[in-house]
XYZ file of C-alpha atoms in Angstrom:
684
model
C 19.342 -41.608 15.440
C 18.281 -38.408 17.286
C 17.230 -35.526 15.004
C 19.137 -32.462 14.871
C 17.225 -29.186 15.454
C 17.792 -27.020 12.352
C 18.168 -23.302 13.296
C 16.002 -21.044 11.349
C 17.608 -18.731 9.017
C 16.373 -15.602 10.563
C 18.422 -16.283 13.734
C 21.293 -18.003 11.948
C 21.606 -14.613 9.622
C 21.229 -12.349 12.588
C 23.046 -13.382 15.901
C 21.483 -10.698 17.908
C 18.296 -12.583 17.848
C 19.892 -15.618 19.162
C 18.776 -14.641 22.801
C 15.056 -14.442 21.463
C 15.077 -17.767 19.343
C 12.746 -19.528 21.734
C 9.965 -16.930 21.001
C 10.811 -16.891 17.329
C 10.747 -20.659 17.026
C 7.796 -20.835 18.840
C 5.585 -18.637 16.917
C 7.197 -20.464 13.773
C 5.958 -23.709 15.219
C 2.646 -22.515 16.195
C 1.984 -21.395 12.535
C 2.854 -24.973 11.088
C 0.926 -26.663 13.833
C -2.100 -24.375 13.154
C -1.710 -25.347 9.577
C -1.921 -29.102 10.434
C -4.883 -28.539 12.497
C -6.900 -26.843 10.138
C -6.167 -29.675 7.355
C -7.525 -32.211 9.774
C -10.960 -31.779 8.446
C -9.825 -33.121 5.101
C -8.568 -30.128 3.150
C -5.438 -30.977 1.062
C -4.066 -27.667 1.244
C -4.657 -24.002 2.558
C -6.132 -23.164 -0.683
C -8.302 -26.193 -0.599
C -9.401 -24.899 2.852
C -9.995 -21.177 2.155
C -13.242 -21.595 0.260
C -15.666 -20.248 2.668
C -16.782 -17.826 0.082
C -17.959 -20.735 -2.302
C -19.897 -22.179 0.707
C -21.500 -19.591 2.636
C -23.400 -16.850 1.262
C -25.897 -16.877 -1.700
C -25.056 -18.859 -4.616
C -26.677 -20.353 -7.779
C -26.773 -24.083 -8.059
C -26.197 -26.089 -11.119
C -30.018 -26.704 -11.479
C -30.747 -22.894 -11.293
C -32.062 -22.926 -7.745
C -30.447 -20.870 -5.041
C -28.829 -21.869 -1.709
C -27.835 -19.609 0.892
C -25.868 -20.306 4.085
C -24.810 -18.315 7.240
C -22.606 -19.493 10.241
C -24.310 -18.186 13.373
C -24.060 -20.623 16.098
C -25.666 -18.326 18.803
C -28.806 -17.469 16.582
C -32.022 -19.471 17.405
C -33.592 -18.403 13.978
C -32.605 -16.853 10.722
C -35.266 -15.441 7.988
C -34.242 -13.797 4.683
C -36.101 -10.770 3.898
C -36.081 -8.511 0.967
C -38.219 -6.947 -1.619
C -39.327 -10.164 -2.690
C -41.186 -10.697 0.687
C -42.256 -6.965 1.199
C -39.469 -6.888 3.972
C -41.449 -9.257 6.093
C -40.491 -12.539 7.452
C -42.297 -15.362 5.856
C -42.158 -18.970 6.596
C -40.817 -20.177 3.041
C -37.590 -17.913 3.492
C -36.868 -19.363 6.884
C -33.498 -20.967 7.398
C -32.931 -24.521 8.695
C -30.099 -25.078 11.243
C -27.592 -27.639 10.394
C -24.406 -28.900 12.148
C -21.638 -26.570 13.338
C -23.982 -23.581 13.897
C -24.710 -23.345 10.065
C -27.837 -22.120 8.878
C -29.038 -23.084 5.320
C -32.196 -22.425 2.982
C -32.486 -23.688 -0.563
C -34.964 -21.661 -2.867
C -36.470 -22.405 -6.357
C -34.661 -20.564 -9.199
C -37.625 -18.006 -9.620
C -37.592 -17.040 -5.782
C -34.695 -14.523 -6.381
C -33.826 -12.392 -9.364
C -30.833 -10.254 -10.172
C -30.761 -6.830 -8.611
C -33.159 -7.589 -5.839
C -32.265 -6.430 -2.261
C -32.232 -8.628 0.761
C -31.037 -8.941 4.702
C -31.410 -11.375 7.417
C -33.678 -11.157 10.499
C -31.721 -13.067 13.085
C -33.079 -14.296 16.269
C -31.066 -15.065 19.432
C -32.124 -15.453 23.087
C -33.633 -12.461 24.135
C -33.770 -10.482 21.101
C -33.398 -10.241 17.224
C -31.995 -7.742 14.503
C -31.592 -7.096 10.897
C -28.214 -8.431 9.930
C -26.289 -8.446 6.387
C -24.665 -12.085 5.377
C -21.190 -12.170 6.318
C -20.306 -13.259 3.118
C -22.163 -10.839 0.909
C -20.471 -10.097 -2.267
C -22.558 -7.085 -3.135
C -23.978 -4.359 -0.605
C -25.799 -1.175 -1.759
C -26.735 1.889 0.159
C -30.186 3.321 -0.218
C -30.001 6.925 -1.243
C -32.927 7.921 0.684
C -32.926 6.040 3.924
C -29.145 5.559 3.957
C -29.458 1.930 5.022
C -27.404 -0.806 3.637
C -28.676 -4.075 1.969
C -27.198 -7.174 0.487
C -28.007 -7.271 -3.301
C -28.627 -10.526 -5.574
C -25.827 -10.280 -8.055
C -26.359 -12.607 -11.070
C -26.131 -10.749 -14.267
C -27.061 -12.565 -17.483
C -23.721 -11.975 -19.130
C -20.537 -12.813 -17.101
C -17.415 -10.707 -17.266
C -15.049 -12.009 -19.892
C -11.289 -11.254 -19.028
C -9.032 -9.964 -21.823
C -5.892 -10.390 -20.018
C -5.904 -14.275 -18.806
C -2.416 -14.352 -17.196
C -0.643 -11.383 -15.745
C 2.772 -11.458 -14.039
C 3.768 -8.179 -12.222
C 6.903 -6.497 -12.944
C 8.571 -5.756 -9.593
C 12.037 -5.152 -10.544
C 11.536 -2.520 -9.273
C 8.095 -2.148 -7.922
C 7.073 1.515 -8.457
C 3.481 2.032 -6.652
C 0.832 4.720 -7.404
C -1.232 4.634 -4.431
C -4.860 5.786 -5.144
C -8.516 6.016 -4.068
C -11.173 5.430 -6.743
C -13.665 8.021 -5.184
C -11.544 10.670 -4.849
C -9.603 10.370 -7.971
C -11.622 12.755 -10.406
C -11.771 16.449 -10.352
C -15.531 16.729 -9.964
C -16.768 17.413 -6.270
C -18.345 14.023 -6.229
C -17.653 10.371 -5.773
C -15.483 8.943 -8.864
C -16.497 5.646 -10.262
C -14.529 2.639 -11.443
C -15.186 3.257 -14.981
C -13.875 6.824 -14.877
C -10.756 5.801 -13.040
C -10.167 3.054 -15.759
C -10.515 5.675 -18.691
C -9.315 8.879 -17.223
C -6.474 7.822 -14.546
C -4.990 4.581 -15.696
C -3.778 6.255 -18.751
C -2.041 9.153 -16.516
C -0.534 6.290 -14.433
C 0.708 4.574 -17.396
C 2.226 7.600 -18.778
C 4.082 8.477 -15.594
C 5.721 5.149 -15.786
C 4.482 3.489 -12.651
C 4.213 -0.274 -12.797
C 1.614 -1.023 -10.004
C -1.534 0.780 -8.194
C -2.336 0.135 -4.847
C -6.159 0.771 -4.519
C -7.712 1.832 -1.373
C -11.291 1.627 -0.018
C -12.413 -1.402 -1.920
C -13.964 -3.461 0.394
C -17.396 -1.780 1.566
C -17.406 0.454 4.491
C -20.601 2.197 5.555
C -18.787 5.682 6.129
C -17.076 7.119 3.189
C -15.068 9.157 5.382
C -13.189 6.276 6.808
C -10.956 6.115 3.816
C -12.064 2.216 3.514
C -10.503 1.536 6.923
C -13.743 0.622 8.698
C -14.888 -2.301 6.780
C -18.259 -3.622 7.007
C -18.458 -6.265 4.378
C -15.338 -8.021 3.833
C -16.132 -9.821 0.588
C -18.095 -6.852 -1.152
C -16.485 -4.500 -3.565
C -17.735 -1.000 -2.669
C -20.927 -0.384 -4.653
C -20.253 3.628 -4.365
C -17.772 3.354 -7.069
C -19.844 1.132 -9.616
C -20.424 -2.656 -10.229
C -18.312 -5.787 -9.828
C -17.926 -5.832 -13.524
C -16.622 -2.388 -13.664
C -13.986 -3.304 -11.110
C -13.061 -6.039 -12.948
C -12.820 -3.937 -16.304
C -10.543 -1.616 -14.317
C -8.068 -4.399 -13.189
C -8.314 -5.880 -16.732
C -7.392 -2.516 -18.281
C -4.471 -2.116 -15.923
C -2.854 -5.440 -16.771
C -3.271 -4.507 -20.513
C -1.179 -1.572 -19.461
C 1.269 -3.814 -17.697
C 0.265 -2.280 -14.595
C -0.213 -4.691 -11.232
C -3.185 -3.808 -8.997
C -2.560 -4.284 -5.394
C -5.711 -4.144 -2.951
C -5.339 -2.348 0.680
C -6.863 -5.046 2.586
C -8.118 -4.666 6.055
C -7.941 -7.567 8.475
C -6.578 -5.691 11.331
C -10.240 -4.792 12.719
C -13.687 -4.375 11.419
C -16.345 -1.656 11.735
C -18.555 -1.730 15.115
C -21.848 -1.342 13.047
C -24.241 -4.302 13.988
C -26.702 -3.800 11.205
C -23.953 -3.560 8.391
C -21.089 -5.328 9.825
C -19.993 -8.406 11.803
C -20.643 -7.021 15.071
C -22.898 -9.264 16.970
C -24.328 -11.180 13.993
C -25.901 -13.889 15.755
C -26.446 -11.789 18.872
C -23.128 -12.703 20.342
C -20.197 -10.527 20.970
C -17.583 -12.991 20.257
C -18.694 -14.632 16.881
C -15.726 -13.035 15.156
C -14.275 -10.922 17.639
C -13.006 -10.942 21.351
C -15.832 -10.927 24.158
C -13.633 -9.486 26.589
C -11.620 -6.016 27.066
C -9.750 -6.989 24.052
C -12.980 -6.811 21.767
C -12.851 -2.886 21.126
C -9.547 -1.145 19.554
C -8.612 1.520 21.940
C -7.505 3.769 19.241
C -9.636 3.122 16.038
C -13.279 2.822 17.523
C -13.515 -0.529 15.883
C -13.646 -4.338 16.712
C -10.831 -6.604 17.035
C -10.746 -10.115 15.411
C -10.101 -13.031 17.442
C -7.389 -14.791 15.392
C -7.220 -17.783 17.859
C -10.778 -19.020 16.576
C -10.282 -21.218 13.525
C -13.406 -20.019 11.964
C -11.778 -16.367 11.921
C -9.055 -17.832 10.305
C -11.170 -19.650 7.736
C -13.021 -16.551 7.068
C -9.909 -14.164 6.714
C -8.114 -16.736 4.452
C -11.191 -17.302 2.318
C -11.451 -13.213 1.939
C -7.772 -13.398 0.645
C -8.445 -16.121 -1.695
C -11.930 -14.520 -3.093
C -10.025 -11.391 -4.147
C -7.378 -12.981 -5.675
C -9.400 -15.233 -7.905
C -12.919 -13.552 -8.365
C -11.162 -9.914 -9.151
C -7.700 -11.293 -10.115
C -5.928 -8.742 -7.810
C -2.137 -9.060 -7.931
C -1.797 -8.993 -4.327
C -2.370 -7.108 -1.023
C -1.122 -4.319 1.295
C -1.977 -5.457 4.534
C -3.146 -2.535 6.477
C -2.788 -2.074 10.473
C -0.145 -5.059 11.054
C 1.798 -3.235 13.776
C -1.607 -3.372 15.509
C -2.259 -7.231 14.836
C 1.432 -7.990 16.169
C 0.881 -6.848 19.594
C -1.596 -7.511 22.322
C -1.264 -3.617 23.225
C -1.502 -2.935 19.426
C 1.968 -1.270 19.700
C 0.263 1.914 21.148
C 2.426 4.006 23.545
C 5.335 1.654 23.026
C 8.850 2.382 21.963
C 10.451 -0.458 19.959
C 14.199 0.567 20.619
C 15.729 -3.022 21.149
C 15.113 -6.685 20.055
C 13.915 -7.179 23.573
C 10.707 -4.927 22.817
C 9.640 -7.367 20.416
C 9.819 -10.439 22.474
C 8.684 -9.358 26.017
C 5.349 -11.377 25.989
C 3.354 -8.602 24.182
C 3.309 -10.666 20.859
C -0.057 -11.652 19.598
C 1.082 -15.077 18.354
C -2.335 -16.100 17.102
C -2.507 -13.058 14.917
C 1.085 -13.681 13.741
C 0.148 -17.308 12.912
C -2.870 -15.837 10.642
C -0.747 -13.612 8.833
C 1.970 -16.230 8.392
C -0.904 -18.555 7.035
C -2.383 -15.927 4.793
C 1.355 -15.186 3.359
C 1.755 -18.770 2.486
C -1.872 -19.115 0.948
C -1.580 -16.047 -1.194
C 1.907 -16.897 -2.508
C 0.483 -20.708 -3.147
C -2.513 -19.254 -5.076
C -0.196 -16.710 -7.135
C 3.536 -17.331 -7.016
C 3.854 -13.899 -8.428
C 1.597 -12.074 -5.817
C 2.799 -9.397 -3.914
C 2.087 -8.651 -0.123
C 3.132 -5.668 1.734
C 3.040 -5.067 5.425
C 2.020 -1.656 6.856
C 4.185 -2.084 9.982
C 5.810 0.523 12.058
C 7.508 -1.226 14.798
C 10.178 -3.086 12.849
C 9.593 -6.272 14.248
C 12.389 -8.630 12.585
C 11.303 -11.333 10.023
C 8.033 -9.604 8.883
C 9.314 -9.650 5.147
C 11.051 -12.884 5.413
C 9.811 -16.244 3.720
C 8.027 -18.305 6.135
C 10.686 -21.225 5.665
C 13.198 -19.071 7.063
C 11.260 -18.106 10.239
C 9.736 -15.200 8.842
C 6.029 -14.271 8.401
C 5.947 -14.214 4.759
C 5.426 -10.849 3.484
C 7.312 -9.829 0.225
C 7.781 -5.984 1.459
C 7.470 -3.810 4.618
C 6.508 -0.186 4.273
C 9.440 2.075 5.525
C 7.194 4.154 7.727
C 9.989 5.984 9.478
C 11.046 7.696 6.100
C 7.932 9.905 5.714
C 8.202 10.848 9.389
C 11.660 11.675 8.951
C 11.074 14.092 6.171
C 7.994 15.720 7.829
C 10.202 16.182 11.158
C 13.091 17.661 8.768
C 10.782 20.028 7.159
C 8.996 21.030 10.502
C 11.934 21.521 12.824
C 15.167 21.918 10.697
C 16.672 24.747 8.871
C 17.859 24.356 5.429
C 21.348 24.722 6.556
C 21.093 21.851 9.102
C 20.032 19.311 6.483
C 23.102 16.962 7.040
C 23.785 14.329 4.300
C 25.051 11.798 6.923
C 21.600 11.980 8.592
C 19.708 11.889 5.142
C 21.811 8.807 4.037
C 21.406 6.703 7.388
C 17.639 7.139 7.549
C 17.141 5.943 3.946
C 19.270 3.081 3.946
C 19.024 1.817 7.564
C 17.157 -1.373 7.048
C 17.516 -4.965 7.657
C 19.515 -6.327 4.888
C 17.576 -9.469 4.503
C 14.073 -7.562 4.047
C 12.892 -5.644 1.288
C 10.948 -2.547 1.859
C 8.626 0.165 0.260
C 10.220 3.437 0.785
C 8.192 6.761 0.446
C 7.992 10.434 0.866
C 4.433 10.600 1.645
C 1.255 8.607 1.472
C -2.308 9.442 1.764
C -1.555 9.448 5.700
C 0.538 12.757 5.257
C -2.222 14.506 3.254
C -4.959 13.987 5.490
C -6.770 17.069 7.094
C -4.892 18.399 10.160
C -1.525 17.491 8.439
C 0.302 18.747 5.453
C 1.622 17.266 2.359
C 5.279 17.776 1.687
C 4.858 20.504 -1.141
C 2.362 22.473 1.044
C 4.938 22.418 4.034
C 7.462 23.748 1.568
C 5.345 26.317 -0.138
C 2.149 26.714 2.030
C -0.141 29.711 1.044
C 2.429 30.943 -1.632
C 0.865 28.215 -3.821
C -2.364 30.286 -4.195
C -0.593 33.072 -5.649
C 2.682 32.334 -7.435
C 2.578 28.912 -9.191
C 2.383 30.751 -12.624
C 5.243 29.557 -14.861
C 6.488 33.455 -15.381
C 6.172 34.164 -11.442
C 9.734 34.110 -9.813
C 8.790 33.661 -6.121
C 11.638 32.509 -3.756
C 9.486 30.336 -1.664
C 7.938 28.546 -4.781
C 11.378 28.132 -6.202
C 12.872 26.785 -2.830
C 9.774 24.348 -2.406
C 9.898 23.035 -6.074
C 13.890 22.499 -5.643
C 13.583 20.590 -2.526
C 10.629 18.689 -3.543
C 12.263 17.150 -6.384
C 15.516 16.446 -4.325
C 13.515 14.644 -1.626
C 11.932 12.349 -4.002
C 14.951 11.803 -6.014
C 17.087 10.641 -2.918
C 14.245 8.653 -1.578
C 13.209 6.565 -4.663
C 16.930 6.174 -5.887
C 17.875 4.438 -2.292
C 15.125 1.806 -2.410
C 15.970 -1.921 -1.612
C 12.530 -3.087 -2.674
C 9.887 -0.950 -4.199
C 8.834 3.175 -4.056
C 5.257 4.440 -3.489
C 3.663 7.842 -4.340
C 0.191 8.918 -3.403
C -1.662 10.161 -6.612
C -1.350 13.791 -7.289
C 1.687 14.088 -4.943
C 4.195 13.380 -7.663
C 3.217 16.956 -9.154
C 2.631 18.807 -5.831
C -1.174 18.630 -5.610
C -2.389 21.663 -3.090
C -3.711 21.480 0.259
C -5.084 18.351 1.925
C -7.506 15.730 1.859
C -10.903 16.057 3.640
C -13.837 13.717 2.921
C -17.202 14.980 3.432
C -18.425 15.050 6.854
C -20.680 17.165 9.163
C -17.742 19.547 10.253
C -17.379 20.625 6.457
C -20.919 20.663 5.390
C -20.424 17.309 3.649
C -18.385 18.968 0.880
C -16.241 17.207 -1.575
C -13.970 20.007 -2.226
C -11.060 18.399 -0.829
C -12.019 14.748 -1.583
C -10.679 15.006 -4.937
C -7.696 15.490 -7.383
C -7.465 18.809 -9.223
C -5.652 17.197 -12.481
C -6.557 20.638 -14.323
C -3.506 22.152 -12.455
C -0.924 19.689 -13.542
C -2.373 19.892 -17.297
C -2.320 23.715 -17.400
C 0.883 25.111 -19.495
C 0.646 28.039 -17.496
C 1.309 26.651 -14.115
C 4.419 25.102 -12.404
C 2.955 21.967 -11.480
C 3.965 20.551 -14.832
C 7.480 20.885 -14.042
C 7.300 18.624 -10.971
C 5.040 15.924 -12.797
C 7.630 16.291 -15.935
C 10.488 15.558 -13.093
C 8.730 12.632 -11.612
C 8.176 11.057 -15.129
C 12.086 11.408 -15.744
C 13.029 10.074 -12.377
C 10.620 7.183 -12.494
C 11.955 6.359 -16.228
C 15.396 6.320 -14.997
C 15.085 4.165 -12.266
C 12.765 1.455 -14.193
C 15.134 1.447 -16.976
C 17.557 -0.334 -14.921
C 16.824 -3.883 -14.615
C 16.792 -5.098 -10.748
C 17.740 -1.574 -9.987
C 16.388 -2.368 -6.389
C 18.909 -4.971 -5.901
C 21.823 -3.044 -6.610
C 23.991 -2.040 -3.791
C 23.942 1.403 -2.694
C 27.549 2.420 -2.333
C 28.489 5.809 -0.463
C 31.015 7.733 -2.306
C 30.900 11.007 -0.530
C 29.014 12.845 2.291
C 30.217 16.075 3.887
C 27.737 17.653 6.406
C 29.555 21.092 6.210
C 29.077 21.338 2.409
C 25.956 19.444 2.574
C 26.844 17.132 -0.340
C 26.041 13.558 -0.548
C 26.922 11.309 -3.422
C 26.189 7.384 -3.836
C 26.683 4.830 -6.507
C 24.122 2.242 -7.688
C 25.460 0.239 -10.742
C 27.073 2.691 -13.388
C 24.624 5.583 -11.974
C 26.206 8.161 -9.572
C 23.814 10.285 -7.798
C 24.901 13.606 -6.552
C 23.176 15.993 -3.974
C 23.958 19.556 -2.857
C 21.365 20.405 -0.266
C 23.268 23.632 0.502
C 20.657 26.290 0.263
C 23.014 29.173 -0.763
C 26.454 27.852 -1.869
C 27.117 26.453 -5.473
C 30.278 24.377 -5.650
C 32.864 24.714 -8.872
C 35.159 21.578 -9.474
C 33.773 19.755 -6.592
C 35.615 16.341 -6.439
C 34.150 12.990 -5.480
C 35.706 9.874 -5.537
C 34.147 7.363 -8.116
C 35.332 4.399 -10.289
C 37.269 5.856 -13.266
C 36.060 6.779 -16.593
C 33.743 8.949 -18.565
C 30.372 10.168 -17.057
C 27.333 11.588 -18.731
C 24.689 13.521 -16.980
C 21.290 11.589 -17.303
C 19.319 13.705 -15.035
C 19.263 17.209 -13.460
C 16.859 18.626 -10.885
C 18.051 22.027 -12.400
C 16.910 21.394 -15.796
C 14.501 24.350 -16.952
C 11.881 21.739 -18.005
C 11.656 20.701 -14.511
C 11.259 24.331 -13.101
C 15.019 24.715 -12.561
C 17.460 27.344 -13.542
C 19.480 25.747 -16.294
C 22.849 26.224 -14.377
C 24.282 22.802 -15.385
C 25.221 22.175 -19.055
C 24.126 18.522 -19.131
C 25.818 17.988 -22.709
C 29.194 17.998 -21.108
C 30.738 14.723 -20.582
C 33.010 14.292 -17.334
C 36.297 12.486 -17.554
C 37.315 11.346 -13.931
C 40.985 12.532 -12.948
C 43.515 10.049 -11.444
C 45.148 10.636 -8.176
C 48.252 8.343 -7.117
C 46.867 8.598 -3.497
C 43.592 6.654 -4.524
C 44.533 4.772 -7.956
C 45.344 1.589 -5.994
C 41.809 1.733 -4.650
C 40.283 1.909 -7.872
C 38.786 5.318 -7.607
C 39.481 8.880 -9.397
C 38.204 12.311 -8.927
C 34.748 12.983 -10.684
C 34.855 17.078 -10.626
C 31.635 18.706 -11.024
C 29.732 21.803 -10.858
C 27.112 21.483 -8.159
C 24.315 24.390 -7.999
C 22.793 25.145 -4.649
C 19.759 22.959 -3.795
C 20.006 20.887 -6.938
C 20.950 17.025 -7.642
C 22.499 15.247 -10.639
C 22.627 11.793 -11.857
C 25.629 10.633 -14.035
C 25.992 7.379 -16.008
C 29.498 5.857 -16.459
C 29.941 5.116 -20.159
C 30.877 2.025 -21.331
C 34.613 2.041 -22.176
C 35.196 1.828 -26.086
C 37.584 -1.059 -27.024
C 41.004 -0.054 -28.026
C 42.746 -0.524 -31.370
C 44.152 -4.193 -31.548
C 47.715 -4.397 -31.500
C 49.921 -5.312 -34.385
C 51.347 -8.720 -34.304
C 55.059 -8.792 -34.005
């Protein structure tokens, strides 16, 4: 009997994708076929396959000796050099060539000691050069020469984990995006230990249940924000030791905070002495060798995802960070660049046809699909997030349904919308219909991470939301007793923008550290253009800690907002039911569960007894942006309960009028009180 072809759920659930079924089914089949091909070598599963880090690189063997291996098929000779050899080539440190382009050396136990530095001298036809091992797990920069070397890392005492099993709380997922180096107030580079002791307690107190850490993988240039990676298996040594990072993650787990790593598999740094470029003298060991080799916009190298060795390297990298450091998942950077041969540059994605016009990089899609399968096999509770701006359907759908397997996708259009609104629209032109559509316009079957701004919007050359709202007035009028109009407007809109964004999520919410309380100015890492200054590569926590400044109001509001959202189990899964929108009044109202969110974006007009149709009952105010403790004016009496008023016209539809006082530029959240049981009737 002939087998009946099963239609993938992604196509079945979206009829508009039917014309592109061949392309979608083809990429799905390619991923499954590639998995079978990779497992032909004897591995029983992807997890069994993804162990390159346990084979390549430097390892202690059970008998105490050392073994070092490198994959370098284009090399004609490899020798280890280091402080153990006076940085000179010596015969005893020369590797032997094995099958498949693998080079290997075994050394006695006393040949290397913990803390020593080393590199490789790689010879190839017509040349040679110093290289760092592709699988180096510790790379350190010399403070004098500024050159990077691998470091033997074999401490006598291994890190002992305090939390053996941790399961992230993702209902809803509330992410605090952060950077270890710039997390401190000092004009210097912060450390893992300082972050653990000083910043994690703040995040826990703020109510966020996940941190997303940038710049973990080693990178030669600090100012790259960690996105030009050189050593994919090495935790950046500029922040401390591997044990320090493990202690940070362990402490986060003790506080109930998941730790997501910002992983970069979309490209690699061009540096050859520090990175993977021409490691064995050839241009195409890990990357393309033709015009696709260099990224046209990022000044970096593009992986050749069609090579099994590259897939093996990157899959092993995912497994390494999950198992060695116990990260709870990954935010994959630059996914759009991976999905398309043209990296999505200069292309509009206005229709489904734009995703399936032959521009798809199915090799990269195959890798991402297998990576998601692997990650969720190793840790079923792991979190994977795609930073992707084109909106390709299926990105955050399970692989079995024809998707690429991410749990979430970044809602990158939302911050763009807010910046565009702030730059181009007058306050009286903020239309609730536009705001609501932008915040809820998403694929029903894919979860997103909504956010007002991430680190991207805070970089030098741009402005944070608070700085667009208040600008230079922040320098002079943030004292508690200063009633500056610009500051008052900025604080009011800052709260409203965050509340309307966070309360409409269908997956998770993200905030970049310090932005919740309106950290002033921009982010600018030390560079030649600013005299290598750290002035703007830090967080000024003293501002929010000061009782005399208004930053504390924004922080208090963010705490209350996060507490409200996290206090509703599975908040992100509740339907967002629009109750009212009127552009003339600039009023928006919607319901989630027993919570009703009401916004008056009108800059000048307050409304008395404004009617909104809601389920009938008694409502209590549980959050008001106008509360004085949040920097508001206290025009709302939050102690008053509101009883709905029936209307014969709407009673058959199960709604009644909720009449409210709505101050200008304010938002309120109301909770429907449970009905009190009535008195039992007397028996007749």
